[in-house]
Amino acid sequence: MTHFLTKASLAALLALCTIPATVSTAAAAGPQTNFVVEAQYHRPIRGCSPMHAMRKARDFGLRDARITRMSPRVVVVAGRDRRGWDRITFANVRGCPLIRR
């Protein structure tokens, strides 16, 4: 009978000790941690977005830049520079690297 009482009291003591630990971890989760989790699992941009390609084309000196062709491999932006009509081709990967001008 004494073994039963010692085991039961040990189980009750362990159960009482775990209650404050679960409450403190539950209280730590709040709206700030929820925002951090959403920001971490945001879908990354895999290719060259059209807006990024147009911004880069404007940085290269192209005015009135427009997307003329977009495929899985390339993004072509056409517009005017100081000599006339011109076309810039970017790779459709992250960062929009320049292929040809």
Short mmCIF file of N, CA and C in Angstrom, two decimals, residues 8-57:
data_model
loop_
_atom_site.label_atom_id
_atom_site.label_comp_id
_atom_site.label_asym_id
_atom_site.label_seq_id
_atom_site.Cartn_x
_atom_site.Cartn_y
_atom_site.Cartn_z
N ALA A 8 1.38 7.52 -6.32
CA ALA A 8 0.27 8.44 -6.55
C ALA A 8 0.65 9.86 -6.15
N SER A 9 1.35 10.02 -5.05
CA SER A 9 1.76 11.37 -4.63
C SER A 9 2.81 11.94 -5.59
N LEU A 10 3.71 11.11 -6.09
CA LEU A 10 4.69 11.56 -7.07
C LEU A 10 4.01 12.00 -8.37
N ALA A 11 3.02 11.25 -8.81
CA ALA A 11 2.28 11.61 -10.02
C ALA A 11 1.52 12.91 -9.83
N ALA A 12 0.92 13.09 -8.65
CA ALA A 12 0.20 14.33 -8.37
C ALA A 12 1.17 15.52 -8.31
N LEU A 13 2.35 15.32 -7.73
CA LEU A 13 3.35 16.38 -7.64
C LEU A 13 3.84 16.77 -9.03
N LEU A 14 4.09 15.79 -9.90
CA LEU A 14 4.51 16.08 -11.27
C LEU A 14 3.42 16.81 -12.05
N ALA A 15 2.18 16.42 -11.84
CA ALA A 15 1.07 17.07 -12.52
C ALA A 15 0.93 18.52 -12.08
N LEU A 16 1.12 18.79 -10.79
CA LEU A 16 1.04 20.17 -10.30
C LEU A 16 2.21 21.02 -10.77
N CYS A 17 3.37 20.41 -10.92
CA CYS A 17 4.55 21.17 -11.36
C CYS A 17 4.47 21.53 -12.84
N THR A 18 3.78 20.77 -13.64
CA THR A 18 3.72 21.06 -15.07
C THR A 18 2.69 22.13 -15.42
N ILE A 19 1.76 22.43 -14.54
CA ILE A 19 0.73 23.43 -14.82
C ILE A 19 1.33 24.82 -15.03
N PRO A 20 2.21 25.33 -14.16
CA PRO A 20 2.78 26.66 -14.42
C PRO A 20 3.62 26.71 -15.70
N ALA A 21 4.27 25.62 -16.07
CA ALA A 21 5.09 25.62 -17.29
C ALA A 21 4.21 25.76 -18.53
N THR A 22 3.05 25.12 -18.57
CA THR A 22 2.19 25.23 -19.74
C THR A 22 1.52 26.59 -19.81
N VAL A 23 1.23 27.20 -18.69
CA VAL A 23 0.60 28.51 -18.69
C VAL A 23 1.58 29.56 -19.20
N SER A 24 2.84 29.49 -18.82
CA SER A 24 3.80 30.50 -19.24
C SER A 24 4.08 30.42 -20.74
N THR A 25 4.12 29.24 -21.31
CA THR A 25 4.35 29.15 -22.75
C THR A 25 3.12 29.58 -23.53
N ALA A 26 1.94 29.33 -23.01
CA ALA A 26 0.73 29.77 -23.69
C ALA A 26 0.60 31.29 -23.63
N ALA A 27 1.06 31.89 -22.55
CA ALA A 27 0.97 33.35 -22.42
C ALA A 27 1.99 34.04 -23.31
N ALA A 28 3.07 33.36 -23.69
CA ALA A 28 4.10 33.98 -24.52
C ALA A 28 3.61 34.18 -25.95
N ALA A 29 2.69 33.35 -26.41
CA ALA A 29 2.18 33.48 -27.78
C ALA A 29 1.18 34.63 -27.82
N GLY A 30 1.45 35.61 -28.64
CA GLY A 30 0.58 36.76 -28.75
C GLY A 30 0.52 37.22 -30.19
N PRO A 31 -0.04 38.39 -30.42
CA PRO A 31 -0.14 38.87 -31.80
C PRO A 31 1.22 39.16 -32.44
N GLN A 32 2.23 39.52 -31.64
CA GLN A 32 3.54 39.80 -32.21
C GLN A 32 4.16 38.54 -32.79
N THR A 33 4.07 37.42 -32.08
CA THR A 33 4.66 36.19 -32.59
C THR A 33 3.89 35.69 -33.81
N ASN A 34 2.59 35.92 -33.85
CA ASN A 34 1.80 35.51 -35.00
C ASN A 34 2.24 36.28 -36.24
N PHE A 35 2.54 37.57 -36.10
CA PHE A 35 3.01 38.37 -37.22
C PHE A 35 4.36 37.89 -37.71
N VAL A 36 5.24 37.51 -36.79
CA VAL A 36 6.58 37.04 -37.16
C VAL A 36 6.47 35.74 -37.94
N VAL A 37 5.58 34.85 -37.52
CA VAL A 37 5.41 33.58 -38.22
C VAL A 37 4.89 33.83 -39.63
N GLU A 38 3.95 34.76 -39.80
CA GLU A 38 3.44 35.05 -41.14
C GLU A 38 4.53 35.64 -42.02
N ALA A 39 5.38 36.47 -41.45
CA ALA A 39 6.43 37.09 -42.24
C ALA A 39 7.48 36.07 -42.65
N GLN A 40 7.73 35.08 -41.84
CA GLN A 40 8.73 34.08 -42.17
C GLN A 40 8.27 33.17 -43.30
N TYR A 41 6.99 32.88 -43.37
CA TYR A 41 6.50 31.93 -44.36
C TYR A 41 5.85 32.63 -45.54
N HIS A 42 6.23 33.87 -45.80
CA HIS A 42 5.74 34.57 -46.97
C HIS A 42 6.36 33.95 -48.21
N ARG A 43 5.58 33.79 -49.26
CA ARG A 43 6.06 33.14 -50.48
C ARG A 43 7.08 34.03 -51.17
N PRO A 44 8.29 33.55 -51.39
CA PRO A 44 9.29 34.38 -52.05
C PRO A 44 9.00 34.55 -53.54
N ILE A 45 9.48 35.65 -54.09
CA ILE A 45 9.33 35.89 -55.53
C ILE A 45 10.37 35.04 -56.24
N ARG A 46 9.94 34.18 -57.13
CA ARG A 46 10.85 33.25 -57.77
C ARG A 46 11.46 33.81 -59.05
N GLY A 47 10.70 34.57 -59.79
CA GLY A 47 11.20 35.06 -61.07
C GLY A 47 11.34 36.57 -61.07
N CYS A 48 11.48 37.11 -62.25
CA CYS A 48 11.60 38.55 -62.44
C CYS A 48 10.19 39.12 -62.57
N SER A 49 9.79 39.95 -61.64
CA SER A 49 8.45 40.52 -61.72
C SER A 49 8.44 41.60 -62.81
N PRO A 50 7.31 41.83 -63.46
CA PRO A 50 7.24 42.85 -64.52
C PRO A 50 7.59 44.25 -64.00
N MET A 51 7.17 44.56 -62.78
CA MET A 51 7.47 45.89 -62.23
C MET A 51 8.97 46.06 -61.99
N HIS A 52 9.62 44.99 -61.54
CA HIS A 52 11.06 45.06 -61.31
C HIS A 52 11.80 45.22 -62.64
N ALA A 53 11.36 44.53 -63.68
CA ALA A 53 12.00 44.65 -65.00
C ALA A 53 11.82 46.06 -65.55
N MET A 54 10.64 46.65 -65.40
CA MET A 54 10.41 48.00 -65.90
C MET A 54 11.24 49.02 -65.11
N ARG A 55 11.37 48.81 -63.80
CA ARG A 55 12.19 49.71 -62.99
C ARG A 55 13.65 49.66 -63.42
N LYS A 56 14.15 48.45 -63.68
CA LYS A 56 15.54 48.32 -64.12
C LYS A 56 15.73 48.93 -65.50
N ALA A 57 14.74 48.77 -66.38
CA ALA A 57 14.85 49.36 -67.72
C ALA A 57 14.88 50.88 -67.63
#
